[in-house]
Coordinates of C-alpha atoms in Angstrom, one line a residue:
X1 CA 87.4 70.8 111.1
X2 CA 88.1 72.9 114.3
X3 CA 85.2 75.2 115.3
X4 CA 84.6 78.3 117.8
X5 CA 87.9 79.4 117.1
X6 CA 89.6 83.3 117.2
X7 CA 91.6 83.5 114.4
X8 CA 93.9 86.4 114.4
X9 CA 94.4 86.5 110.4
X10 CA 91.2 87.6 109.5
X11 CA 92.2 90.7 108.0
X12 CA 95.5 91.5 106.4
X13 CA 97.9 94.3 107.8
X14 CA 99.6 96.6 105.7
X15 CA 103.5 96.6 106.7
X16 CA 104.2 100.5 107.1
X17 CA 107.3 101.6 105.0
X18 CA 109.7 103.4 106.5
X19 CA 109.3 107.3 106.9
X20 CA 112.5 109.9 107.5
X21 CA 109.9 112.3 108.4
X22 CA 107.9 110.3 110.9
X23 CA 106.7 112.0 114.3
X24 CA 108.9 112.5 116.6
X25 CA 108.2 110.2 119.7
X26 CA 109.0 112.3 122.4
X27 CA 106.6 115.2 120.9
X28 CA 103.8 112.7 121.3
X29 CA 104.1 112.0 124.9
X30 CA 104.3 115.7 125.8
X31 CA 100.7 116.3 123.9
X32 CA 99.6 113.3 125.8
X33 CA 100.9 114.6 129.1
X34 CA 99.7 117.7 128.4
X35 CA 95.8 116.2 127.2
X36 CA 95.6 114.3 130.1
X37 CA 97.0 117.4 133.2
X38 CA 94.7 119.9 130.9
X39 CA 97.5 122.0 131.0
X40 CA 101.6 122.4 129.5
X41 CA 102.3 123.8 133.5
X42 CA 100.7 120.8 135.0
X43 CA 102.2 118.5 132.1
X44 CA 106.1 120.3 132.7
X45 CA 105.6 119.4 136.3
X46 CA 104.7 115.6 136.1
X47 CA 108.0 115.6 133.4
X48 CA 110.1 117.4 135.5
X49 CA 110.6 120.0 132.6
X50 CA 110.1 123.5 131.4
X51 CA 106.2 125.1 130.6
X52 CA 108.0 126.5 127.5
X53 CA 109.5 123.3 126.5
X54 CA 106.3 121.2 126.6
X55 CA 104.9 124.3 124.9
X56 CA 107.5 124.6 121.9
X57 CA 107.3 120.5 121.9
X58 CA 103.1 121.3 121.0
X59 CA 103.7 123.9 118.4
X60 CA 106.2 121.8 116.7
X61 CA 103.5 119.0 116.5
X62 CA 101.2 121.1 115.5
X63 CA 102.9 122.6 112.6
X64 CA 104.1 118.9 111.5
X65 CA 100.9 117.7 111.5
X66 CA 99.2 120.9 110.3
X67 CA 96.5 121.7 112.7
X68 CA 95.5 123.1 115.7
X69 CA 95.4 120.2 118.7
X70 CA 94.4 122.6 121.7
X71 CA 92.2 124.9 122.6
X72 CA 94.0 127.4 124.7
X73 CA 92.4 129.3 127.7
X74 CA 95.0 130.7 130.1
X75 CA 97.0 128.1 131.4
X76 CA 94.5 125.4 130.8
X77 CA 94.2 123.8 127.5
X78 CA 91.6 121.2 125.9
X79 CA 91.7 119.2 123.0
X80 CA 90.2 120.6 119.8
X81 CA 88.6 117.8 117.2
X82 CA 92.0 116.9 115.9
X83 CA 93.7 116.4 119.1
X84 CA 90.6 114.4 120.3
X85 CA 91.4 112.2 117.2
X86 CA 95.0 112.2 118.3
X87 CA 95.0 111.2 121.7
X88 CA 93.6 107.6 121.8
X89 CA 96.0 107.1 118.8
X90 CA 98.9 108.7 120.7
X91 CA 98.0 106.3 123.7
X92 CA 97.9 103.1 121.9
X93 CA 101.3 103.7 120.8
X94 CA 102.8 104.8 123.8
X95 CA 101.4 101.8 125.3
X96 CA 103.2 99.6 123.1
X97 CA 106.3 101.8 123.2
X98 CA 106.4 100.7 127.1
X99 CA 105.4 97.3 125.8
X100 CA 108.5 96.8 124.1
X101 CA 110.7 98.5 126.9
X102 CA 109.5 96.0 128.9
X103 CA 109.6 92.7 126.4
X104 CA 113.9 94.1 125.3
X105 CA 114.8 95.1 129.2
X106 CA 117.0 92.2 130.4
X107 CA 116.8 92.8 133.7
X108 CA 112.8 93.5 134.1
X109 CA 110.5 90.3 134.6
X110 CA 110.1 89.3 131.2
X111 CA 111.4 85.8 130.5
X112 CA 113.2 85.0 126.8
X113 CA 112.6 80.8 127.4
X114 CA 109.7 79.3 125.5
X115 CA 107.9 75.9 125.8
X116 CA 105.9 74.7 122.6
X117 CA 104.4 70.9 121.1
X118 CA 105.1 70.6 117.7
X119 CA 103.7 68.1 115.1
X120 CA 106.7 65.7 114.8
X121 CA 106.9 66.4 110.7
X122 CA 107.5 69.9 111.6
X123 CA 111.1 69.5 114.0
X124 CA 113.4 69.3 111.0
X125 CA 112.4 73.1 109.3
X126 CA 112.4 74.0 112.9
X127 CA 115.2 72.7 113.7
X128 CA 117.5 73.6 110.4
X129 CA 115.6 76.8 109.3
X130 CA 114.2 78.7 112.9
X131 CA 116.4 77.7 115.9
X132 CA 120.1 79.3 114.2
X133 CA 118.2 82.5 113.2
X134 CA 116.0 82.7 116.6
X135 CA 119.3 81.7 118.6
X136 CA 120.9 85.1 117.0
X137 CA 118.0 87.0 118.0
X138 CA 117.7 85.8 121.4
X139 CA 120.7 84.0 122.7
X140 CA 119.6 83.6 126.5
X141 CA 116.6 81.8 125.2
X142 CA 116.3 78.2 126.5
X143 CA 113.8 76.1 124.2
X144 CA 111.4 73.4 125.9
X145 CA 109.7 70.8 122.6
X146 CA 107.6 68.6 123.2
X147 CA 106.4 66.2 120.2
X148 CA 102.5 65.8 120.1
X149 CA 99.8 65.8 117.3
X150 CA 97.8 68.0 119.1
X151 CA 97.8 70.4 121.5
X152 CA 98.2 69.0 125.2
X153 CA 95.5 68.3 127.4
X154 CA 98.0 69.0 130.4
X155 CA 101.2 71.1 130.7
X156 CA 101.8 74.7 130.4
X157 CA 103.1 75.4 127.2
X158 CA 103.2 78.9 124.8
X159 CA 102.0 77.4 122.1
X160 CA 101.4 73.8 119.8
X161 CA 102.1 73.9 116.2
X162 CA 100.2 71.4 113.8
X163 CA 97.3 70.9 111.3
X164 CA 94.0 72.3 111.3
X165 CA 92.4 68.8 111.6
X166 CA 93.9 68.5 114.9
X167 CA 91.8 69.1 118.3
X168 CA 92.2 72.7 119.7
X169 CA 88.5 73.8 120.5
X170 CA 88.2 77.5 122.1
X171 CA 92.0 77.9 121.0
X172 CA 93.6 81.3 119.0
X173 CA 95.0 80.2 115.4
X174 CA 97.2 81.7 113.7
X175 CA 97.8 80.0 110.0
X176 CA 101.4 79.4 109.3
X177 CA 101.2 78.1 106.3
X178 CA 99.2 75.6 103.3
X179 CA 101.4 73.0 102.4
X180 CA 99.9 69.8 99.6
X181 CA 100.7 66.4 99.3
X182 CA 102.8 64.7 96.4
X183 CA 103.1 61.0 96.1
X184 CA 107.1 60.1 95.0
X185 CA 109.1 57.7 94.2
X186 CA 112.8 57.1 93.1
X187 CA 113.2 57.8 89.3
X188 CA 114.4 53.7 89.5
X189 CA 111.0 52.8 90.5
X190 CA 108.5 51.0 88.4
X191 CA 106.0 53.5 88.7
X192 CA 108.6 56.2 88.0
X193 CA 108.1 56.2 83.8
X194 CA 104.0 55.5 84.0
X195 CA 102.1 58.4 82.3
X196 CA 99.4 57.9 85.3
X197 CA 99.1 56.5 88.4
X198 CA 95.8 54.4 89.2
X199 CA 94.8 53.5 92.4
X200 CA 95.7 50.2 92.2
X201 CA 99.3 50.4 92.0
X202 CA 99.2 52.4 95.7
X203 CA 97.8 49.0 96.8
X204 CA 100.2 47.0 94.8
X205 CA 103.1 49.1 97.0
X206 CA 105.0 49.6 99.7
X207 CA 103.2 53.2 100.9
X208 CA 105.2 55.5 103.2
X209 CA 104.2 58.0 105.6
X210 CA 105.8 60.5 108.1
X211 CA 103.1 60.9 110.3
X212 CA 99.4 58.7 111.2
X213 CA 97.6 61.5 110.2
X214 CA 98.5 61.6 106.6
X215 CA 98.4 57.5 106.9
X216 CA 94.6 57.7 107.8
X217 CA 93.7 60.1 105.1
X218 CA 95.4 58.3 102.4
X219 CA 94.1 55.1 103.5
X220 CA 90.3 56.7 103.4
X221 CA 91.1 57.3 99.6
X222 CA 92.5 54.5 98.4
X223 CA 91.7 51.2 100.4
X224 CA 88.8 48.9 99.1
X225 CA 86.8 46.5 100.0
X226 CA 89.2 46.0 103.4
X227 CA 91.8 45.6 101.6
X228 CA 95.1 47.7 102.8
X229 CA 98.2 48.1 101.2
X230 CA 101.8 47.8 103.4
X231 CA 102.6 50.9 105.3
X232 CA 105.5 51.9 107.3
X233 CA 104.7 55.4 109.7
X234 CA 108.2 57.1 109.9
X235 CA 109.2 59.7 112.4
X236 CA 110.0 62.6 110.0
X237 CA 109.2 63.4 106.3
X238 CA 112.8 63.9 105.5
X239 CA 113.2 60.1 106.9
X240 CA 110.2 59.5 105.0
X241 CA 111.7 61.1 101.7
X242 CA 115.3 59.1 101.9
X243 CA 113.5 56.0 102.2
X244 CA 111.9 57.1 99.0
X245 CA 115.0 58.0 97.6
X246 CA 116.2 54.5 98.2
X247 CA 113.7 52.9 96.2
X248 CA 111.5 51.3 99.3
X249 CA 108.1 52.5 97.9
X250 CA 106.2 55.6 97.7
X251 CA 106.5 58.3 100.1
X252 CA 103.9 61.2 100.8
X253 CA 105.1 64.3 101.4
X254 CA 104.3 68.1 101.5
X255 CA 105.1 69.5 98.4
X256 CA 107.6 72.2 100.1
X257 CA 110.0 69.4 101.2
X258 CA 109.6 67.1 98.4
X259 CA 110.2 69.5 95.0
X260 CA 113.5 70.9 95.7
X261 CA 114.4 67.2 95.4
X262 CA 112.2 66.4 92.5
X263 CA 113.8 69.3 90.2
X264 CA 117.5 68.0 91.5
X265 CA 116.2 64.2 90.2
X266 CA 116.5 62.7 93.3
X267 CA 112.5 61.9 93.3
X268 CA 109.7 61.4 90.5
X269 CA 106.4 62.9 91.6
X270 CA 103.7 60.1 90.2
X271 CA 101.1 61.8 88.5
X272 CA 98.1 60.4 91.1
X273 CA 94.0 60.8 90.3
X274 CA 92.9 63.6 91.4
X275 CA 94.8 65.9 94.3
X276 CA 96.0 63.9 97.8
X277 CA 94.7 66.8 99.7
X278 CA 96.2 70.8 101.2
X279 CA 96.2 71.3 104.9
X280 CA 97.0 74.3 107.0
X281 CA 100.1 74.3 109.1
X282 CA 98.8 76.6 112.5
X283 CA 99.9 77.8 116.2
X284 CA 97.3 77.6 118.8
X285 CA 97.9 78.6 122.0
X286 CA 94.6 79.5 124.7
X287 CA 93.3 82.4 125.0
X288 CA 93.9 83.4 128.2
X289 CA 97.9 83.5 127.6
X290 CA 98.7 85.3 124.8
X291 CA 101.9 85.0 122.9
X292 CA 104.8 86.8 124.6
X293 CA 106.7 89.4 122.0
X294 CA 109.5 86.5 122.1
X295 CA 106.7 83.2 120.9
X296 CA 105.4 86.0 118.4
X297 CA 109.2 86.2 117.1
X298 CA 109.4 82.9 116.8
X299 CA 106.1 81.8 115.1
X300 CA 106.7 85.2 112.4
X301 CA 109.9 83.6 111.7
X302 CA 108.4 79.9 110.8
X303 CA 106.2 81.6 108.7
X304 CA 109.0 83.6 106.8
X305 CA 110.9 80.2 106.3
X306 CA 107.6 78.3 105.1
X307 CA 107.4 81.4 102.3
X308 CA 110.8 80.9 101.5
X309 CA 110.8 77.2 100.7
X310 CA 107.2 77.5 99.4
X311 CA 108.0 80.7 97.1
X312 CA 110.0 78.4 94.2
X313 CA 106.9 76.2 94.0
X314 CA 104.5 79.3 93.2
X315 CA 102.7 78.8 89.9

């Protein structure tokens, strides 16, 4: 299990709704400006505007919000209780306001191109299910993958995507998604029509895996006494799942690949003892590079595409 990790999850967010009556931006800078001169003179000045503007701009934001925000003393001004409330609010956002400015302006610094590793199982829903959408979204990016189990000991990269029981001490997770095993086989098979499945017919078969991982935590389960059934390791699940579909033996796979297939009859799910095991699909990248606002984009869109495909398969 990974330890000393930072993981970013640990307490839902509420996705705000949208508001027709929300503040209005450009109020909220002038009570900053004004806060932080001590004055609506000082703040017109550093705006290049009009005392009565940044004045009117207040009062406005003041009836909105009902209450008084400063204290008024000639042309000075300090914050009452609910403008000191206000401002570090009002600076957060403004901070990511010029955040964003920065992250969307084409011709500032920011670079579009990412770099990641990915767990070889995961390229196909990256490849049919992110890249068109991300592609739309960004179509200057250029994409650097790398294929590695874990995340890389060398190389500058945004981010490695795999499973929890990978290596990535003193890393930032974020959890993309659970996914389960399901054993399968063709509905041809011999072990397609048996009520249950005991552990010596895995032995008895041809096993099939998409990834050495899942190979060593299968074989933990179900070999005895030395004995070990025939694997093949393929590159991909969905390689893993036609060679399933061919009759060639059993195939593990996570449950939001294999399904789909098993309600179209292209696969039997054998009914195994006991569960084959959940892991967590996650993102880690180190600490001292966080995610650029474009690697965010892309990692919130794997895990919109993992809810999708995972959504049927609820309850």
């Amino acid at each position: 299990m990974l330890k000393n990790f930072r993981d970013e999850a640990a307490a839902e967010k509420r996705m705000p709704e949208i508001d027709p009556g929300i503040l209005d931006s450009k109020r909220l800078q002038l009570f900053y400006a004004a806060a932080k001169e001590g004055g609506f003179a000082l703040a017109a000045h550093a705006l290049s505007l009009s005392p009565s503007a940044v004045s009117h701009s207040v009062k406005v934001l003041e009836e909105e919000l009902g209450c008084s925000l400063f204290r008024r003393s000639g042309p000075n001004v300090t914050l009452t209780r609910a403008g000191a409330r206000l401002f570090p609010m009002v600076e957060e956002l403004l901070f990511s306001m010029s955040r964003i400015k920065v992250e969307l302006d084409g011709g500032g610094a920011r670079s579009d191109n990412l770099t990641f590793t990915l767990d070889p199982s995961l390229l196909d829903i990256v490849n049919t299910g992110i890249l068109p959408v991300f592609r739309e979204c960004f179509p200057s990016s250029r994409i650097g993958i790398a294929f590695s189990e874990n995340y890389p000991s060398t190389g500058p990269v945004d981010f490695h995507m795999g499973y929890e029981e990978h290596d990535g001490t003193n890393l930032v997770r974020r959890d993309l998604a659970e996914e389960s095993l399901v054993a399968c086989v063709a509905p041809f098979h011999p072990l397609a029509n048996k009520p249950q499945g005991k552990a010596s017919d895995l032995m008895q078969s041809l096993l099939i895996f998409s990834s050495r991982d899942t190979h060593d935590r299968m074989m933990t389960r179900i070999s005895r006494e030395g004995r070990v059934p025939p694997c093949w390791i393929l590159p991909t699940p969905e390689i893993t799942m036609e060679m399933a579909r061919q009759g060639q033996g059993i195939a593990f796979l996570p449950n939001w690949l294999a399904l789909p297939a098993i309600g179209a009859g292209s696969l039997v799910m054998l009914k195994t003892p006991g569960s084959l095991g959940k892991r967590k699909c996650s993102a880690y990248w180190k600490p001292e590079k966080p995610l650029s606002w474009v690697a965010d984009a892309f990692l919130s869109l794997l895990s919109v595409e993992f809810e999708k495909r995972l959504d049927p398969l609820q309850g």
